[in-house]
Coordinates of C-alpha atoms in Angstrom, one line a residue:
M1 CA 132.7 87.8 67.2
T2 CA 130.9 89.9 69.6
N3 CA 127.7 89.0 71.3
L4 CA 125.3 92.1 70.9
N5 CA 122.9 90.5 73.4
S6 CA 125.6 89.8 76.3
N7 CA 127.0 93.4 75.7
T8 CA 123.4 94.7 76.3
T9 CA 122.4 92.6 79.3
S10 CA 125.8 93.5 80.8
F11 CA 125.2 97.3 80.1
H12 CA 121.9 97.5 81.9
N13 CA 122.9 95.2 84.6
N14 CA 124.8 98.2 85.8
I15 CA 121.7 100.6 86.1
D16 CA 120.8 100.9 89.5
L17 CA 116.7 101.8 89.7
N18 CA 116.7 101.9 93.4
P19 CA 113.4 103.2 94.5
V20 CA 114.7 103.7 98.4
K21 CA 117.7 105.7 97.3
S22 CA 116.8 109.4 97.1
A23 CA 118.0 110.6 93.5
F24 CA 118.2 114.5 95.1
D25 CA 119.8 116.2 98.2
D26 CA 118.6 118.9 100.0
S27 CA 119.5 121.8 97.5
Q28 CA 117.1 120.4 95.2
T29 CA 114.3 122.4 94.1
I30 CA 111.5 122.2 91.3
S31 CA 112.9 125.1 89.1
K32 CA 116.5 123.5 88.8
L33 CA 114.7 120.2 87.1
G34 CA 115.4 121.4 83.7
R35 CA 113.5 119.2 80.9
V36 CA 111.6 116.3 82.8
H37 CA 110.7 113.2 80.7
F38 CA 108.4 110.8 82.1
I39 CA 108.2 106.8 81.1
G40 CA 104.6 105.6 81.6
I41 CA 103.2 109.2 82.0
G42 CA 99.3 108.0 81.2
G43 CA 99.5 106.2 84.7
A44 CA 97.2 107.8 87.0
G45 CA 100.0 108.6 89.9
M46 CA 102.5 109.6 87.0
S47 CA 100.0 112.2 84.9
V48 CA 99.2 114.3 88.0
L49 CA 102.9 114.6 88.9
A50 CA 103.9 115.6 85.4
E51 CA 100.6 118.1 85.4
M52 CA 101.9 119.4 88.9
L53 CA 105.7 120.1 87.1
H54 CA 104.0 121.5 83.9
E55 CA 102.0 124.2 86.2
E56 CA 105.1 125.1 87.4
G57 CA 106.6 125.9 84.8
V58 CA 108.9 122.9 84.2
S59 CA 109.3 121.7 80.6
V60 CA 107.7 118.3 80.9
S61 CA 107.0 115.4 78.1
G62 CA 106.8 111.7 78.4
C63 CA 105.7 108.5 76.8
D64 CA 103.0 105.5 77.2
R65 CA 102.2 101.9 75.6
E66 CA 98.5 103.7 74.4
A67 CA 96.9 106.9 74.5
N68 CA 94.0 107.3 77.3
D69 CA 92.1 110.0 78.8
H70 CA 95.2 111.1 81.0
T71 CA 97.5 111.5 78.0
Q72 CA 95.4 113.3 76.1
R73 CA 94.2 115.8 78.9
L74 CA 98.4 116.0 79.2
E75 CA 98.2 117.0 75.7
E76 CA 95.7 119.3 75.4
L77 CA 97.5 121.0 78.3
G78 CA 100.4 121.5 75.9
I79 CA 102.8 118.4 77.2
E80 CA 104.4 116.6 74.5
V81 CA 103.2 112.6 74.8
E82 CA 104.6 109.6 72.6
I83 CA 102.9 106.3 72.2
G84 CA 105.3 103.7 72.3
Q85 CA 108.7 103.7 73.9
S86 CA 111.9 104.8 72.2
A87 CA 115.6 105.7 72.8
S88 CA 115.0 109.0 70.6
H89 CA 112.2 110.2 73.2
V90 CA 114.9 111.0 76.0
E91 CA 117.4 113.1 73.6
H92 CA 116.5 116.3 75.0
A93 CA 115.7 115.2 78.5
D94 CA 117.7 116.5 81.9
V95 CA 115.7 114.1 84.1
L96 CA 113.6 111.0 82.9
V97 CA 111.5 109.5 85.7
Y98 CA 110.5 106.2 86.1
S99 CA 108.2 104.0 88.2
S100 CA 109.0 100.7 90.2
A101 CA 107.7 98.4 87.3
I102 CA 109.7 99.8 84.8
K103 CA 113.2 97.4 84.3
P104 CA 116.9 98.7 83.5
S105 CA 116.5 97.4 80.3
N106 CA 113.7 99.6 78.9
P107 CA 114.8 101.4 75.8
E108 CA 114.7 104.9 77.5
I109 CA 116.3 104.2 80.7
M110 CA 119.3 102.6 78.9
A111 CA 119.5 105.4 76.3
A112 CA 119.3 108.0 79.8
H113 CA 121.9 106.1 81.6
E114 CA 124.6 106.0 78.5
R115 CA 124.0 109.9 77.8
G116 CA 124.1 110.6 81.5
I117 CA 120.6 111.9 82.1
K118 CA 119.5 111.9 85.9
L119 CA 117.3 108.8 86.5
V120 CA 114.8 109.7 89.4
H121 CA 112.0 107.2 91.0
R122 CA 108.4 109.1 90.3
S123 CA 108.7 109.2 94.6
D124 CA 111.6 111.4 94.0
I125 CA 109.4 113.9 92.1
L126 CA 106.8 113.1 94.7
A127 CA 108.6 114.2 97.4
L128 CA 110.0 117.1 96.1
L129 CA 106.0 118.1 95.3
L130 CA 104.8 117.5 98.7
S131 CA 108.0 119.8 100.0
A132 CA 106.5 122.5 98.1
K133 CA 103.0 122.3 99.6
T134 CA 101.7 121.1 103.0
G135 CA 102.0 117.5 102.2
V136 CA 99.4 114.9 103.8
T137 CA 100.5 111.5 103.2
V138 CA 98.7 108.1 103.4
A139 CA 100.5 104.6 104.0
G140 CA 99.1 101.2 105.2
A141 CA 98.2 97.9 103.7
H142 CA 94.9 98.8 103.1
G143 CA 92.8 101.9 103.0
K144 CA 95.4 103.9 101.4
T145 CA 93.0 105.2 98.5
T146 CA 89.9 105.6 100.4
T147 CA 91.4 107.9 103.4
S148 CA 93.1 110.0 101.1
S149 CA 90.2 110.3 98.5
L150 CA 88.3 110.8 101.5
L151 CA 90.2 114.3 102.8
S152 CA 90.7 115.1 99.5
H153 CA 87.0 115.2 99.0
I154 CA 86.4 116.8 102.4
L155 CA 88.9 119.6 101.3
T156 CA 87.7 119.9 97.8
V157 CA 84.1 120.4 99.3
A158 CA 84.1 122.2 102.3
A159 CA 87.7 123.9 102.9
A160 CA 87.8 127.5 102.2
G161 CA 90.3 130.1 101.4
D162 CA 94.1 128.5 101.0
L163 CA 92.9 124.6 102.1
A164 CA 90.4 124.8 99.3
D165 CA 91.5 123.2 96.0
P166 CA 93.9 120.6 97.0
S167 CA 96.3 118.6 95.1
Y168 CA 96.0 114.9 95.2
A169 CA 97.4 112.2 93.9
I170 CA 95.6 109.0 94.5
G171 CA 96.1 105.5 93.3
G172 CA 92.6 105.2 91.7
S173 CA 89.0 107.4 90.4
I174 CA 87.1 109.0 93.0
Q175 CA 83.5 109.8 93.2
A176 CA 82.1 113.6 93.5
A177 CA 79.4 114.6 95.9
D178 CA 77.0 114.5 92.9
G179 CA 78.4 111.3 91.6
T180 CA 80.5 112.2 89.1
V181 CA 83.7 110.3 88.4
L182 CA 86.7 112.2 89.3
D183 CA 90.3 111.9 87.8
G184 CA 92.5 110.2 90.9
G185 CA 95.4 112.9 90.0
H186 CA 94.6 116.6 90.2
A187 CA 96.8 119.8 90.3
G188 CA 95.2 122.4 92.5
N189 CA 95.6 125.8 93.0
G190 CA 95.6 125.4 97.4
I191 CA 98.3 125.0 99.8
V192 CA 97.7 121.5 100.7
M193 CA 98.9 118.2 98.6
V194 CA 97.2 114.4 99.8
A195 CA 99.0 111.6 98.5
E196 CA 99.1 108.1 98.5
A197 CA 102.5 106.8 100.3
D198 CA 103.6 103.4 98.4
E199 CA 104.7 101.5 101.1
S200 CA 105.5 98.5 99.3
D201 CA 109.2 99.3 97.5
G202 CA 110.3 101.5 100.4
S203 CA 110.2 104.8 98.8
F204 CA 107.8 106.2 101.1
E205 CA 110.7 106.8 103.4
K206 CA 111.6 109.8 101.3
Y207 CA 108.9 112.0 102.6
S208 CA 108.7 114.6 104.8
P209 CA 105.0 115.4 104.8
S210 CA 103.6 117.8 107.2
I211 CA 101.2 115.2 108.3
A212 CA 101.9 111.4 108.0
I213 CA 98.6 109.1 108.4
V214 CA 99.2 105.2 108.7
T215 CA 95.9 103.2 108.1
N216 CA 97.3 100.0 109.1
A217 CA 100.6 98.5 109.2
E218 CA 99.8 94.4 108.3
A219 CA 102.6 92.6 107.0
D220 CA 102.7 92.8 103.7
H221 CA 105.5 93.1 100.8
L222 CA 107.6 90.7 102.4
D223 CA 109.2 89.6 99.2
H224 CA 111.2 93.1 99.5
Y225 CA 111.5 93.6 103.1
G226 CA 112.0 90.0 103.9
S227 CA 110.5 90.1 107.6
S228 CA 107.1 91.5 109.5
E229 CA 109.6 93.5 111.8
R230 CA 111.7 95.1 109.1
Y231 CA 108.2 96.1 107.1
R232 CA 106.7 97.9 110.4
E233 CA 110.7 99.3 111.1
A234 CA 110.2 101.2 107.6
F235 CA 106.8 102.3 108.8
V236 CA 108.5 103.8 112.0
E237 CA 111.0 105.8 109.9
H238 CA 108.6 106.9 107.8
V239 CA 106.6 108.6 110.5
S240 CA 109.7 110.0 111.8
H241 CA 109.6 111.9 108.9
A242 CA 106.5 114.0 109.7
I243 CA 107.0 117.5 110.4
N244 CA 103.6 118.4 112.6
N245 CA 101.6 115.1 113.2
V246 CA 101.2 111.5 112.7
I247 CA 97.5 109.8 113.0
I248 CA 97.6 106.4 113.2
C249 CA 95.1 103.6 113.7
A250 CA 95.3 101.7 116.6
E251 CA 92.7 99.0 116.0
D252 CA 95.4 97.4 113.8
E253 CA 97.7 94.8 115.6
G254 CA 100.4 95.6 113.4
A255 CA 100.4 100.0 113.5
R256 CA 100.1 99.4 117.5
K257 CA 103.6 97.7 117.2
V258 CA 104.8 100.7 115.0
L259 CA 103.0 103.1 117.9
E260 CA 105.1 101.3 120.6
A261 CA 108.3 101.7 118.2
M262 CA 107.9 105.3 118.1
P263 CA 110.3 107.6 119.9
D264 CA 109.2 109.6 122.5
N265 CA 109.4 112.8 120.4
I266 CA 107.0 111.3 117.5
L267 CA 104.6 109.8 120.0
N268 CA 104.4 113.7 121.6
K269 CA 102.8 114.5 117.8
T270 CA 100.8 111.7 117.3
I271 CA 97.1 111.2 117.2
A272 CA 96.0 107.7 117.6
Y273 CA 92.1 106.5 116.5
G274 CA 89.8 103.7 117.2
N275 CA 87.5 102.6 119.2
L276 CA 88.6 103.4 122.4
D277 CA 87.1 100.3 124.3
T278 CA 89.4 97.5 122.1
W279 CA 92.4 99.0 122.1
S280 CA 93.1 101.2 124.6
M281 CA 94.2 98.1 127.2
K282 CA 96.6 97.0 124.2
V283 CA 98.9 100.0 124.3
S284 CA 101.7 100.6 126.7
S285 CA 101.3 103.5 129.1
R286 CA 104.1 105.0 127.5
V287 CA 101.8 105.4 124.6
Q288 CA 98.7 106.6 126.7
K289 CA 100.8 109.3 128.1
L290 CA 102.6 110.6 125.4
A291 CA 100.1 110.3 122.3
V292 CA 96.3 111.8 122.4
F293 CA 93.3 109.6 121.2
A294 CA 90.1 110.4 118.6
S295 CA 88.2 107.9 119.7
I296 CA 84.7 106.1 117.8
E297 CA 82.0 105.5 119.9
H298 CA 78.3 103.9 119.3
E299 CA 79.3 103.0 115.9
N300 CA 76.6 101.2 114.1
E301 CA 75.2 100.6 110.5
Q302 CA 71.9 101.6 109.8
A303 CA 69.7 99.1 108.7
V304 CA 67.3 100.7 106.2
S305 CA 69.5 103.7 104.8
G306 CA 72.3 101.4 105.2
R307 CA 74.4 104.7 105.9
E308 CA 77.7 103.8 108.8
M309 CA 77.1 106.3 111.6
F310 CA 79.4 107.2 114.7
T311 CA 80.3 109.6 117.0
L312 CA 84.0 110.7 116.7
V313 CA 85.5 111.8 119.6
L314 CA 88.3 114.2 119.0
P315 CA 91.0 115.0 121.2
E316 CA 90.9 118.6 123.2
K317 CA 94.8 119.1 121.9
I318 CA 94.1 119.4 118.3
L319 CA 90.9 121.5 118.7
D320 CA 92.7 124.8 120.4
E321 CA 91.8 126.8 117.1
H322 CA 88.4 125.7 117.7
A323 CA 87.6 126.1 121.0
K324 CA 83.8 126.8 121.1
C325 CA 83.6 123.7 119.3
S326 CA 82.6 120.4 121.1
N327 CA 85.3 117.8 120.9
K328 CA 82.1 115.3 119.7
V329 CA 81.3 115.3 116.0
Q330 CA 78.0 113.2 114.3
V331 CA 79.2 111.2 111.5
S332 CA 77.1 109.8 108.8
L333 CA 78.7 107.8 105.8
L334 CA 77.2 106.8 102.5
I335 CA 80.3 103.7 103.0
P336 CA 78.7 101.4 105.5
G337 CA 80.9 99.2 107.4
L338 CA 83.5 99.9 110.5
H339 CA 86.8 99.8 108.1
N340 CA 85.2 103.2 106.5
A341 CA 84.8 104.5 110.0
L342 CA 88.1 104.5 110.7
N343 CA 89.0 105.7 107.5
A344 CA 86.8 108.7 107.6
S345 CA 88.3 109.2 111.1
A346 CA 92.0 109.7 110.3
A347 CA 90.3 111.9 107.0
I348 CA 88.4 114.8 109.3
V349 CA 91.3 114.4 112.3
A350 CA 93.9 115.8 109.1
A351 CA 91.3 118.3 108.1
V352 CA 91.3 119.7 111.7
L353 CA 94.6 119.8 111.9
L354 CA 95.2 121.6 108.5
G355 CA 92.6 124.0 110.0
M356 CA 89.1 122.9 109.2
N357 CA 86.3 123.1 111.8
P358 CA 85.5 119.9 112.8
E359 CA 81.8 120.1 111.7
D360 CA 82.4 121.3 108.6
A361 CA 84.7 118.3 108.3
A362 CA 82.1 115.9 109.3
R363 CA 79.4 117.2 107.2
S364 CA 81.4 117.4 104.1
A365 CA 82.5 113.5 104.7
E366 CA 78.8 112.5 104.5
S367 CA 78.4 112.9 100.6
F368 CA 81.7 110.8 99.9
R369 CA 81.1 108.0 97.5
G370 CA 83.9 106.2 97.3

């Protein structure tokens, strides 16, 4: 007698859901995707990808365990959303998108595999979307959400022209200048897309952003990487794909090790940031020669207001288009702490590299509420 449970187990054991392996080659474009189905479409990270594909004219559907604000918004946009999971949901799909939380035994995964439907990790879709925009990724064990939210806030509040109304895919909600809670995902009309780059499963190595930000490289996710050395090697690989610039926090010991491991051609387009007094003597002469530095000065938290105050000294190299601007900008944040001064510094540097006036970028950061 056939053991159905054994056969099912054997079947899904043959399904390879490897988040690091790229599902697409360089010829893949958004317009060639066909009908795309998302498992877990109601998640903050998945819903924005679904919405952006929908806005690009892609036929999108999805499912989730329960309805929420994200699924409601997607349905209002005309995207078909099913509650619950069933093999029948993928019947007309050409591509099925999953996250690292989804297992091979998922009924929709199994049905898609049996029918020859292409299985792609969410990072594959994010990589496609980033390649269609001026992409900015933010990676690091801490500070990803704050830094990506800050940059999105700066662009939303103060950017003009094609920099205005950025797209962003952030792992949490953010607050507008007036305190209104905004969704962490937005499909904007501008040319910029800001996204958190999840290093937990190695999938961030797929991205080729215009700008790659690294907030720190404190050893984490060793269940996946096996050692802190392999973890940092993944960061070196990630930043090596940045097209224009790398922005990295040199306050962090792990990030400094990433800096030291970068090849010369990557260091040449790197801006390191932090308190110059604390780390300038901790990096090699090669790093000091090839990279440029944005330094935090006079950092302090105001006793009465609680505001985080500091001066950000920008490298002259990134101010070519703003020759009349001072390379020193005063920053006043509602969110206190040196860690937030560091996050804001990365966001302001990125905004300037994208083409914003430094003073405008710093001023718009002042209304960020976290």
